[in-house]
Amino acid sequence: MAPFEPPQVLASGIKEKIDSLQVQADRLYLGSSLGNLHIYSTEHRQDAETGTQDASFQLEEVKKGIVRRSIEQLGFIKDVNSLVVLSEMLVTLLPLPSLSPPTPLTQAKAAFSFAVYSSVQNIYPSDAASPSATVNLDQPIPKPIPTLVTYLLVGCRRKAVLYTWKDGEAQEVKEAPLPHSARSISFLNPDSACFAYSPTEYAIFTIPTMTAVDISTPLPTTASVGAMGAFSGLTGYMTLGLMAKPKPMAAQTGESEVLITKDTQGFFIGPDTKATRSDTIEWPAPPEELAVLKPYIFSVLPAGTVAVPQADPPSTSTSTAQPTQPNLYTTSVLQICSSLSLRVTQTLPFPFDAPQSSTVPVGTAVPPVPNASLRLLTSSPAKSRLFLISTPTDRTAAATEGSSIWQVTMKPWSEQLDELVHDGQYSDALALLDSLDEATLPDKAQRRTRIRALNAVSQFREGKFDEAIDTFIDLDFNPAKVVALYPEAVSGRLAVPREKWIPLYGGPVPVEVDDTESMASTDTKDKASHEKSAADLLDVVAESGSALKSRLQKSALGMFVASNPVPKDDDTASVISSKRKAPLHDEFHRSVETLVRFLTDRRPKLGSTLEGVKITPHNQHQQYPPLSKTAVEDLFALPDAPLSSLTPEQLLRYAQIVDTALYKAYLIIRPTLLSSLCRVANWCEVSEVEADLRSRRKFSELKDLYHGKGMHAKALELLRQISEDETDLEDKLDPSIRYLQKLGPEHISQIFESARWIFNTDKDMAFQIFISEDVELPAQPVADYLEKIDPRLCVRYLEYLLEEKEKKSAEFHDRLAALYLSQTLVAKKRGDEDLRSAMYEKLLKFLDANDQFGIDRLYGLLSSTDLFEARAVVLGRLGRHDQALELYVYRLQDYRKAEEYCKRVYQPGSETGSVFLTLLRIYLRPTSNTVNAANLLRPALDLISRHSPRLDSVEALKLLPPLVTAQDLKEFLIDALREPAFDTRVIRQIGKARNDQVARKLVALQARRVKVTDTRICPQCHKRIGNSVIAIHSPHGEVTHYQCREAFARKLLGH
């Protein structure tokens, strides 16, 4: 990628030697060796055809005699709107635009260099305490004030002088001693700067403390003098550049980072004097000039040190092909590398406007002399431009042609990023993108997502699966595109060929070549040719020392040397080939493992999000078509966005893709986890996995998958097919029975359909389907279904409902009673006595113990049958006990059951209190001509003897025929005389007589009177009673005052 446009000439024919250059706003200032200041201004011109504007610099004026001698360095201070001029070791401020009067900075005498740095700092007012000081609660806390602070740091002889301006106001000048003189200065941040003492000595200067600390770096990996001599013997032309005297250089590359040069290496240093990066920049020779235009580092390299790839050699046979030698540029080269990746991004040999640069092969004995030198690399502080000056090395040419000013303009950021992406340098594009702000690139966020995805694809190609998957997770990337990176065994119809990965992820579409094989062959030959030529060169250099060979490998020559050279013999090649092929299987498994990590990260998040929109694996088919009906292009078009911003259908597609891919991944690397995935609710696309599961005979997993998807018909059909291979009846039917037991009422039709073959095989085992404790099916349809198969199954089911489930519905009781009756009659008709007896016994027990069935309805069914005992029980339930007893006596002639019936319904003091007397009457006064009355006398006498207390003695005696002897009734008569009723009447009469006697006596006592006259005296106090309250004492009727009654009563008791 070339991030900069080809350099353009801004001005030419400058006859004076230019020693300094400064760009400020639309002005370009050149300081000459004669002390003159050349001022160029910007002129904008518009192209009439294209409409674009082109800026050029025009010489505005030349200020002669600004200083007496050479202007060594120029700068600008915005606070005072002045140029800073270094000449004759003195720093002077020249106000713009008049440049007068000059202000020499007398404290900065014997100056070698300076640097200007401006920044906005938050400074507390001078009369306010710092935040760390004691806070006065009575006063408001002061707030810092944003202040524009400008530093002018001057490196003088063994000291540093600091000039400061705050919002344009000059501050106190500070000085600090130094161990050496700073030949070059570069700021890192507002608090630190880098001093370059010499090409190998550097220090970090801390402004708050005004102290300097030396920088220690590893020794440069350069060859010794002997090695350099050997190298110069190899090619004298390269020696010219390598042996040039270096100068100290430092340039700020980023916030709190500076680049320093030591020989052919560049080190990145932080404010703590330590390296900020482990990597260094490697140049083929010490750079002559250094400048930074973020994020690029410009360096001018001497002629004969930078290699250029050779032109494609003519096609020849293998036997006649000769290795080609790499060529070197014969002029100075402006090399541009990225400060982010440290890779060379652009090489510009001088002259920049020549159609083809001159080169010579390595080893040329007498190379041509370089025609010009490049100096004064200066970057523009406001725009993406860099300036430099070229001067012919020949004095005559320099006098006639003069120097030229070149401008290197950076391409737009978007164009640079597009070129990096087109070249596949995604990591570099990301680094460049991260260094920009959104004001510079409005679509930064969208580009970053796209480039990160492309970089993840590149990492995936290189086998960095974990890094790639981490990126996809972080980006909430479309799982369809992630799965598409895998073979068809994992991705199915989503599989995409390797060459189409980049376009799939938004990258450039590769150019299609008709003759692919020819192109591949040519590329291979070119690469082998370059690698061999460079390798031969390094083999020759290796004789001079391994350090030089290592240096060249890291420099431009190393770009032609393969990191893994092709083995020279067939045996070695075979061994290496086998080693490379061996881990492919492991690599594939490792890639699938990382895919599983991606899918398991997405799966729970998708599940919770889908639950929020009321979509489950069971109802998905009701709202949206299956995944197999969706076009692959539509799946790839799903947005790469957080789950919260997706529509329900997009979420569903995500979940289907994730679970289907997870199933296939488990099938490859973790088959044991398939069952757990299929058992839980999942979004697998059944059409894509069922054939595979069948072929692998993973029927259990397939059944679980069908069940999870609600495809119960397929699951049950699968179980039926599996049962055909089983010989044991339980193994044959039990899986289907257990599956049907778990289906709910909504699947009642499917249950009935799939249970039919099980009932045909074994009714008793099939009956277990409907008495499961897991779910409760609607009883009425189940009873109808079972009755159609076998009424006895319906009887069992109704018994289960009434006895275990304790159903209270009269409908079930009536139906069960009717089934008992019908099955009894059917069995009797068929002559199945065992079934008839069993059903009739159940019917009688049911009629006797159950009181929730419809009696009238059942009696209507029984009335036309000869089931007399059942009829008797029902008549009894209707309160028609006489008819029930007649059936027992006359039809069944079962006197014991008749007597048991009476005992069962007898309740003293109720309407059934005379039931025994009713039975006795049926015995002794028969109404049916079908029985012999004489045969009923003995049961009647037995009834009288056993239940005499429950019989009315008088009524019973009235019913007895005249011929019955007293001996036959002895026990009855004795019991009748001893019965509690007789004793109760006697006691009642005695009590009545006693009560009458007491009542008469009481009346006599209450009829006595006393007469109180005026002369009657109280026998206690012997006073006249008069009208006082009196008390009468028995038994003789003495009369006393009421208050004397107790004393008189005691006197009576004493007598």
mmCIF file of C-alpha atoms in Angstrom, residues 17 87 106 133 178 196 229 292 341 399 433 472 487 534 548 648 735 798 842 919 995 1039-1040 1048:
data_model
loop_
_atom_site.group_PDB
_atom_site.id
_atom_site.type_symbol
_atom_site.label_atom_id
_atom_site.label_comp_id
_atom_site.label_asym_id
_atom_site.label_seq_id
_atom_site.Cartn_x
_atom_site.Cartn_y
_atom_site.Cartn_z
ATOM 1 C CA LYS A 17 21.636 26.793 0.382
ATOM 2 C CA SER A 87 21.517 31.351 14.346
ATOM 3 C CA THR A 106 19.734 36.179 26.132
ATOM 4 C CA ALA A 133 -4.217 20.307 50.115
ATOM 5 C CA LEU A 178 22.978 18.910 31.690
ATOM 6 C CA ALA A 196 19.774 13.743 21.700
ATOM 7 C CA GLY A 229 35.332 -4.074 5.745
ATOM 8 C CA VAL A 292 7.128 11.753 11.652
ATOM 9 C CA SER A 341 3.216 -2.074 12.358
ATOM 10 C CA ALA A 399 24.768 26.533 -8.949
ATOM 11 C CA LEU A 433 -8.070 3.018 12.150
ATOM 12 C CA PHE A 472 -16.699 -12.792 16.112
ATOM 13 C CA PRO A 487 -16.266 -27.548 5.624
ATOM 14 C CA ALA A 534 18.357 -13.117 -1.979
ATOM 15 C CA LEU A 548 25.374 -8.659 9.282
ATOM 16 C CA PRO A 648 -38.014 -12.085 16.103
ATOM 17 C CA PRO A 735 -40.078 -47.161 24.810
ATOM 18 C CA LEU A 798 -63.220 -46.041 34.835
ATOM 19 C CA LYS A 842 -68.359 -56.035 40.672
ATOM 20 C CA LEU A 919 -89.652 -59.804 56.085
ATOM 21 C CA ASN A 995 -95.125 -37.504 92.469
ATOM 22 C CA VAL A 1039 -94.372 -15.902 114.132
ATOM 23 C CA THR A 1040 -91.302 -13.694 114.747
ATOM 24 C CA PHE A 1048 -85.319 -18.137 116.994
#
